[in-house]
PDB file of C-alpha atoms in Angstrom:
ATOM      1  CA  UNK A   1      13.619 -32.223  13.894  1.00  0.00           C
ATOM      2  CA  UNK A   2      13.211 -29.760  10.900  1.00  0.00           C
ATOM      3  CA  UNK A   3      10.490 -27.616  12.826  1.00  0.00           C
ATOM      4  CA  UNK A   4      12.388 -27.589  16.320  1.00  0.00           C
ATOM      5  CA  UNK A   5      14.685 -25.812  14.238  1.00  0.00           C
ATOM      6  CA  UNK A   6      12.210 -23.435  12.772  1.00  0.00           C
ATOM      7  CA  UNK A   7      10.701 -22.691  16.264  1.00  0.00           C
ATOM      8  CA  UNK A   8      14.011 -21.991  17.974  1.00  0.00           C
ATOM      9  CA  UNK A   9      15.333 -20.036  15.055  1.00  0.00           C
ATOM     10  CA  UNK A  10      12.233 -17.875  14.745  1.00  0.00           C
ATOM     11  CA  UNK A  11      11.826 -17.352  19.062  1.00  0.00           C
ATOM     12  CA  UNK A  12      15.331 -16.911  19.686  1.00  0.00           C
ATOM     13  CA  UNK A  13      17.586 -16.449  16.715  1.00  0.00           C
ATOM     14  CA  UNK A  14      15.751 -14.389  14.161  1.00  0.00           C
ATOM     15  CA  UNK A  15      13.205 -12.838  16.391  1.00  0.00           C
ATOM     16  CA  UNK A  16      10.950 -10.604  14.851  1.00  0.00           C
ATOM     17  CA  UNK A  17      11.627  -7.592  16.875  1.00  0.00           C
ATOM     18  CA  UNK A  18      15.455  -8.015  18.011  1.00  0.00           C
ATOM     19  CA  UNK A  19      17.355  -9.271  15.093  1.00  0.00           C
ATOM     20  CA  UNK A  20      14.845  -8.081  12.367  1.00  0.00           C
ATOM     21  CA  UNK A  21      13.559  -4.954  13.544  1.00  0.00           C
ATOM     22  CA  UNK A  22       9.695  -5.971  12.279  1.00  0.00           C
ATOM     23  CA  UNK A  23       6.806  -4.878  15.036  1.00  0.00           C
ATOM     24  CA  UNK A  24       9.079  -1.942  16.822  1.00  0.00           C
ATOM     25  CA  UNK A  25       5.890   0.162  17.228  1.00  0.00           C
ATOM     26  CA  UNK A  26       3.579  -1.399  19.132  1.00  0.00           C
ATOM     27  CA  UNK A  27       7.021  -3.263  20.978  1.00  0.00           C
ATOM     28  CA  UNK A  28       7.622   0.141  22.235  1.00  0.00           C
ATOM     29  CA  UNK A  29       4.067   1.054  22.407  1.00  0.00           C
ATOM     30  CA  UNK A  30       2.323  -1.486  24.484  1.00  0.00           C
ATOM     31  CA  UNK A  31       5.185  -2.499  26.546  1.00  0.00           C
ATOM     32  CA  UNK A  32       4.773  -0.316  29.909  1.00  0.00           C
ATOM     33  CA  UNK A  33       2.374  -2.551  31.214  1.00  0.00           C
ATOM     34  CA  UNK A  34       3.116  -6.837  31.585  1.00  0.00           C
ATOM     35  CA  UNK A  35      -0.841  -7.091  31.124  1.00  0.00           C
ATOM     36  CA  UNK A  36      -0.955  -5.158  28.214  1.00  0.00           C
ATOM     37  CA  UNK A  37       1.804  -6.763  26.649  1.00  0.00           C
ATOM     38  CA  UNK A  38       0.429 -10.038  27.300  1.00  0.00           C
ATOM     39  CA  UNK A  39      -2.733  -9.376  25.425  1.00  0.00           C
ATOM     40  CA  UNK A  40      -0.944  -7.735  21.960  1.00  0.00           C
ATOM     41  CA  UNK A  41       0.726 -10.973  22.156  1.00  0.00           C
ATOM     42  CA  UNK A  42      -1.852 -13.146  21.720  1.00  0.00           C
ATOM     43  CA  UNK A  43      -3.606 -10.779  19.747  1.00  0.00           C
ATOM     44  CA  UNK A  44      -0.698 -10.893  17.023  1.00  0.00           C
ATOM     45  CA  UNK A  45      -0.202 -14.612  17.477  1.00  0.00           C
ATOM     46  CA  UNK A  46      -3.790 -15.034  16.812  1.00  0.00           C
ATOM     47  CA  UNK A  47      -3.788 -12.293  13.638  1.00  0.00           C
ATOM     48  CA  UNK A  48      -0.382 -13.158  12.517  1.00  0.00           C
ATOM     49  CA  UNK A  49      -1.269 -17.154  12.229  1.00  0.00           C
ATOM     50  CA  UNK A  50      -4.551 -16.479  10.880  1.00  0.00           C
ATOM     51  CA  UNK A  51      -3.038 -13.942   8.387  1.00  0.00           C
ATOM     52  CA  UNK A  52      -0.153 -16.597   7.368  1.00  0.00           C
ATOM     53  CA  UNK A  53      -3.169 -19.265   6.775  1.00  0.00           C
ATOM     54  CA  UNK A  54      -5.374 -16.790   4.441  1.00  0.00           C
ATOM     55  CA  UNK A  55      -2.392 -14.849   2.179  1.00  0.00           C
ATOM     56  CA  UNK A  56      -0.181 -17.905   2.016  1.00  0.00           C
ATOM     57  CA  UNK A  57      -3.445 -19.879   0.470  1.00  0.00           C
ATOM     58  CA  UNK A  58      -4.333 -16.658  -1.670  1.00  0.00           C
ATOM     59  CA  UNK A  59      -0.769 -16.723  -2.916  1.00  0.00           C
ATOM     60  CA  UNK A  60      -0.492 -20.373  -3.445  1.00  0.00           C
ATOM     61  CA  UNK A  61      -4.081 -21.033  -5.129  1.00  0.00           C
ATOM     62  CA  UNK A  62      -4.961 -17.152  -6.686  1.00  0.00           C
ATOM     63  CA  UNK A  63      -2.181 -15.322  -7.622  1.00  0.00           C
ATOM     64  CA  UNK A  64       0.371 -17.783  -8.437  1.00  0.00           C
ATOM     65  CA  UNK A  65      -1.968 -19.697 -10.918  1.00  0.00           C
ATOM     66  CA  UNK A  66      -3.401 -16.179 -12.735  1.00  0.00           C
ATOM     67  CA  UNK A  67      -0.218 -14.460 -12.697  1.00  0.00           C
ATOM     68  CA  UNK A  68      -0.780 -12.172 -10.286  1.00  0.00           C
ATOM     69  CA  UNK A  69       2.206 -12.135  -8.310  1.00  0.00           C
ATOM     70  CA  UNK A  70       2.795  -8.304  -8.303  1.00  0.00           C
ATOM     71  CA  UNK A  71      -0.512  -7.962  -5.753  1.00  0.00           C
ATOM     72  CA  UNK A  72       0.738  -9.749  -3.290  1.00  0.00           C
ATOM     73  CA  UNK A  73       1.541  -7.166  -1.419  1.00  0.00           C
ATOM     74  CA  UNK A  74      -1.693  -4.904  -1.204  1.00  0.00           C
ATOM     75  CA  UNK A  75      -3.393  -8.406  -1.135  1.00  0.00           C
ATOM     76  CA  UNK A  76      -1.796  -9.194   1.376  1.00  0.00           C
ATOM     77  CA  UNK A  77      -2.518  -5.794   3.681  1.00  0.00           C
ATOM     78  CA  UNK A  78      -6.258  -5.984   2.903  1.00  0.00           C
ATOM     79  CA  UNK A  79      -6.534  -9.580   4.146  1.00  0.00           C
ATOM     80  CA  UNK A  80      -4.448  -8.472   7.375  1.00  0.00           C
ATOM     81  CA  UNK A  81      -7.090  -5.964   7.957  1.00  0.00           C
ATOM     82  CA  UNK A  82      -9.939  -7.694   7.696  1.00  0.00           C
ATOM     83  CA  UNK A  83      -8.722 -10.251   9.619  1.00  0.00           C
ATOM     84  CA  UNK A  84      -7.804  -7.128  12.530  1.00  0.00           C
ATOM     85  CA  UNK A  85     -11.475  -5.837  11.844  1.00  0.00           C
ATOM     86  CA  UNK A  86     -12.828  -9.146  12.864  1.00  0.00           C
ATOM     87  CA  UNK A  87     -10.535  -9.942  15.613  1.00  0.00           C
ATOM     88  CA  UNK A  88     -11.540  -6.065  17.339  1.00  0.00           C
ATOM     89  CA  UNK A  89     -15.600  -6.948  17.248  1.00  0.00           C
ATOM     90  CA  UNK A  90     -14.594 -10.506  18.721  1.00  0.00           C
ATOM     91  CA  UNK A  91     -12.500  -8.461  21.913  1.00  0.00           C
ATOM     92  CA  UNK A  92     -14.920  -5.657  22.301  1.00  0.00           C
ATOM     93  CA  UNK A  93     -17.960  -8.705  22.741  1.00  0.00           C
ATOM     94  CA  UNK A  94     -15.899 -11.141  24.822  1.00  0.00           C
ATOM     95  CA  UNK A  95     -13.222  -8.866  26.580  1.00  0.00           C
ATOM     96  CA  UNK A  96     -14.122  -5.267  26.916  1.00  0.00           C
ATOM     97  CA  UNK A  97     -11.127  -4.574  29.470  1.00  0.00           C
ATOM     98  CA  UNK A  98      -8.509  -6.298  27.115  1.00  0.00           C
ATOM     99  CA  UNK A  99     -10.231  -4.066  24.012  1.00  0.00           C
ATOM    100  CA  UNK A 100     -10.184  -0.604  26.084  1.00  0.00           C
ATOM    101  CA  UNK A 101      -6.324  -1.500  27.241  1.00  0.00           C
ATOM    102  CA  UNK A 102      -4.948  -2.037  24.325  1.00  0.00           C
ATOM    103  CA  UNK A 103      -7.250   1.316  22.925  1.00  0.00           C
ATOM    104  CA  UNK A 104      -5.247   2.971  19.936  1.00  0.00           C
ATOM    105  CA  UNK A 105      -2.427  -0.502  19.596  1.00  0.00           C
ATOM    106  CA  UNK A 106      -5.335  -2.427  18.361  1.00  0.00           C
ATOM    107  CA  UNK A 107      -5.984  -0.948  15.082  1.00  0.00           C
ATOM    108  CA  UNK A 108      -2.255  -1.030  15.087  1.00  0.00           C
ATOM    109  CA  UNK A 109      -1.758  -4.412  14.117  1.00  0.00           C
ATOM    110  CA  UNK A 110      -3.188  -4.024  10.525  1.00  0.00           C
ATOM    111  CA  UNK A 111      -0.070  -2.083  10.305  1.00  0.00           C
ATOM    112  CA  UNK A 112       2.765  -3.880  11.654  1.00  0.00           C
ATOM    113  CA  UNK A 113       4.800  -4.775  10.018  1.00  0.00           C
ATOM    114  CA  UNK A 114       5.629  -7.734  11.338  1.00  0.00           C
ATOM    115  CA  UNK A 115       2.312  -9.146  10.783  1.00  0.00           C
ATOM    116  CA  UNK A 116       3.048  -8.179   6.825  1.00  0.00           C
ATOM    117  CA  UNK A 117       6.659  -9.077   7.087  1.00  0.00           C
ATOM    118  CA  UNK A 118       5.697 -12.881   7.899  1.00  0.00           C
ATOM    119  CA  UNK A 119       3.030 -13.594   5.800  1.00  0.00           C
ATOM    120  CA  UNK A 120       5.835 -12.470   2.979  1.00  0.00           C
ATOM    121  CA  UNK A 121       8.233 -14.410   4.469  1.00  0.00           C
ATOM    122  CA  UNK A 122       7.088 -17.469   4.231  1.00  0.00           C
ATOM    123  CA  UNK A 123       6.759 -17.106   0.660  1.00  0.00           C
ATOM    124  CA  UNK A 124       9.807 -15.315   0.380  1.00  0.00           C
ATOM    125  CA  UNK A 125      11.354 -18.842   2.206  1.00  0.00           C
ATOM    126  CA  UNK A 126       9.402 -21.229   0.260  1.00  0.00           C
ATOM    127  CA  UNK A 127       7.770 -23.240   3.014  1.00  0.00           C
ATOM    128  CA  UNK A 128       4.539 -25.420   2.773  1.00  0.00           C
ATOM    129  CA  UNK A 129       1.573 -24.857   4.568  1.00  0.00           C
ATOM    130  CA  UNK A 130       2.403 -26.702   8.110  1.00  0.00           C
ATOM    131  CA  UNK A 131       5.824 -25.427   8.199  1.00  0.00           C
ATOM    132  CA  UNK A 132       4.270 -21.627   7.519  1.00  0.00           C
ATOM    133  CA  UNK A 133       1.990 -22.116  10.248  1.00  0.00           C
ATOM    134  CA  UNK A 134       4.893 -24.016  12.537  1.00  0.00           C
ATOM    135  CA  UNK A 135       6.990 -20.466  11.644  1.00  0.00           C
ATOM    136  CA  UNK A 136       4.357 -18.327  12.096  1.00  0.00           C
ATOM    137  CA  UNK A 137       2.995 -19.138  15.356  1.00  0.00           C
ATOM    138  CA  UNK A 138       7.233 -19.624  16.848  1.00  0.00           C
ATOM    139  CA  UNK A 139       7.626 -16.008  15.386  1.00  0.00           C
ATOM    140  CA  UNK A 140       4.294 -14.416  16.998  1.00  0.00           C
ATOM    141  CA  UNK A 141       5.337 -16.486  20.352  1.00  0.00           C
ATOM    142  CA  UNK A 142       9.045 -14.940  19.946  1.00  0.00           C
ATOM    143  CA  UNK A 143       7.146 -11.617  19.513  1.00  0.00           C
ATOM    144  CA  UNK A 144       5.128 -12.110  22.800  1.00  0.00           C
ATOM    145  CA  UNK A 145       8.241 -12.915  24.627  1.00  0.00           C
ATOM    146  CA  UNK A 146      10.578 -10.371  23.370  1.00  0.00           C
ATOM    147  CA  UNK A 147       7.392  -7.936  24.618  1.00  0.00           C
ATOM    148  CA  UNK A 148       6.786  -9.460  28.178  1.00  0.00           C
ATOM    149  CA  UNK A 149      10.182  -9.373  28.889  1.00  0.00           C
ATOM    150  CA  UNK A 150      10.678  -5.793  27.684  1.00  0.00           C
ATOM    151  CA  UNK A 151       7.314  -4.813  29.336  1.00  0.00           C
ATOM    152  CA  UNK A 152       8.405  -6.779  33.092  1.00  0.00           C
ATOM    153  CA  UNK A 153      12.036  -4.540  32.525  1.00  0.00           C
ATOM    154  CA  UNK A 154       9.773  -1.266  31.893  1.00  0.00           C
ATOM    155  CA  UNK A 155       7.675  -1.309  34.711  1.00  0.00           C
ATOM    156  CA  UNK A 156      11.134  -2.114  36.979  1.00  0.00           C
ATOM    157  CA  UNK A 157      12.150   1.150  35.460  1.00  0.00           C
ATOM    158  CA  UNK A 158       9.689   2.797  36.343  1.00  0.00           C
ATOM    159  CA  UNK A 159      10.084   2.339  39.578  1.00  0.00           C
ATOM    160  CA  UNK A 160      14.018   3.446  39.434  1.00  0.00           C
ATOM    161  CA  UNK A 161      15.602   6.628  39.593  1.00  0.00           C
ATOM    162  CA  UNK A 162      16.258   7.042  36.213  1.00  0.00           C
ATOM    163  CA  UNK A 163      18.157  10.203  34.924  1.00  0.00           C
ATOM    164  CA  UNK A 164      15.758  13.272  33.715  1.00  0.00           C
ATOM    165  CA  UNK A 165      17.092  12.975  30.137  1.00  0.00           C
ATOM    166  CA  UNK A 166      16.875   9.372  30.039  1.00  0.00           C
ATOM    167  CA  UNK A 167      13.335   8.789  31.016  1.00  0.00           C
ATOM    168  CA  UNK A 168      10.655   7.728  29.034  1.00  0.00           C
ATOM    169  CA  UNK A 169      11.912   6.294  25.424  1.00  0.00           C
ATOM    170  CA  UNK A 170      15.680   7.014  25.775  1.00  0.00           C
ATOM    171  CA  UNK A 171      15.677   4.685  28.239  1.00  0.00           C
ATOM    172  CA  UNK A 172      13.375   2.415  26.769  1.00  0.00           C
ATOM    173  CA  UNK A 173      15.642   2.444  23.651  1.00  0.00           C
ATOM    174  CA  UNK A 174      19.042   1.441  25.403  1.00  0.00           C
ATOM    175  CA  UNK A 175      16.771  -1.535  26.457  1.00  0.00           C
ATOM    176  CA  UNK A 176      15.847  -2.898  24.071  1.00  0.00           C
ATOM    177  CA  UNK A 177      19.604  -2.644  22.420  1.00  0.00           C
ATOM    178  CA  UNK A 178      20.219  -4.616  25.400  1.00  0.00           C
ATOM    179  CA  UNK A 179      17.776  -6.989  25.144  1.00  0.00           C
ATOM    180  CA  UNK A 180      18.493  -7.035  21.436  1.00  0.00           C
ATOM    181  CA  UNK A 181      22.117  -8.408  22.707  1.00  0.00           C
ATOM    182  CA  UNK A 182      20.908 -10.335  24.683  1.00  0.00           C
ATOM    183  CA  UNK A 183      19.396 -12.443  22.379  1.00  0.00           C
ATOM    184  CA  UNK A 184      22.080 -12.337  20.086  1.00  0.00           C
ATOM    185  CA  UNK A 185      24.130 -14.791  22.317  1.00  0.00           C
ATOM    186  CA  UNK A 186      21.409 -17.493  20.661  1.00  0.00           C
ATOM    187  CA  UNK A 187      22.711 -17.253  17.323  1.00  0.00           C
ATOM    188  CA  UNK A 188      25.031 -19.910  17.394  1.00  0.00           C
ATOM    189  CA  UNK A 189      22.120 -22.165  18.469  1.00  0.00           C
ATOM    190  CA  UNK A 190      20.778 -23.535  15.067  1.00  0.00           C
TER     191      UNK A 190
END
């Protein structure tokens, strides 16, 4: 019961974009396109659980026993982008259309913050290793949603007569507040 709890919470009721603001680049970046979106999903559930995994172990088994607390975070950031290094020579050998669409949002994700934010998180919230990667994985799947439904909205706006001053990110913004609402109507779920 404990981790249906964590997965709803993390998808719906604390998601990582709408209700803590972690990831707004490439949510706004790579959302004009539902294919696009699609594939920074999975690329940030696969970084972000793989990231957890590595810094929460590093954290647990390194710096907690030496003392070392105070480097978690650039500890942290380094693993992240190794871990993005290796993850853009596995897409550019297996799926070259995937790699050239998401182009520039790639190297991105050794930046977001959300990737960061989560691997801190779960040390911030004191959970053990399955529940980290039971968080981890419902917070990179809440990411992917919040995206493909923003992305599926975008492309409808694109196709709608949208007012000259509103096109483009104005538009995208009052969106996304709206979606953001949206999914505050969960809150009273868990």
């Amino acid at each position: 019961m404990e981790y249906i709890i964590i997965i709803i919470s993390a998808i719906f009721v604390n998601n990582i974009v709408l209700a803590q603001f972690l990831g707004i680049c490439p949510f706004l970046g790579v959302s004009t396109k539902t294919e696009t979106a699609i594939g920074m999903g999975a690329s940030v559930l696969f970084v972000m659980t793989l990231a957890t995994i590595v810094t929460y172990l590093v954290q647990v088994y390194v710096l907690f026993p030496l003392n070392l607390a105070f480097l978690q975070t650039i500890s942290f950031i380094l693993i992240i982008a190794a871990l993005v290094q290796m993850l853009e020579i596995i897409l550019k050998k297996v799926s070259p259309p995937l790699y050239q669409a998401l182009g520039i949002y790639l190297p991105l994700i050794t930046t977001n913050c959300a990737v960061l934010g989560v691997a801190i998180l779960v040390i911030k919230k004191d959970l053990n290793l399955m529940e980290s990667v039971v968080f981890t994985v419902a917070t990179a799947l809440g990411f992917a949603l919040a995206l493909v439904i923003f992305s599926g909205i975008r492309e409808q706006l694109a196709l709608a007569d949208v007012p000259k001053g509103m096109k483009g990110i104005p538009i995208a913004l009052v969106t996304a507040g709206i979606l953001a609402l949206a999914f505050m109507g969960f809150a009273g779920l868990v």
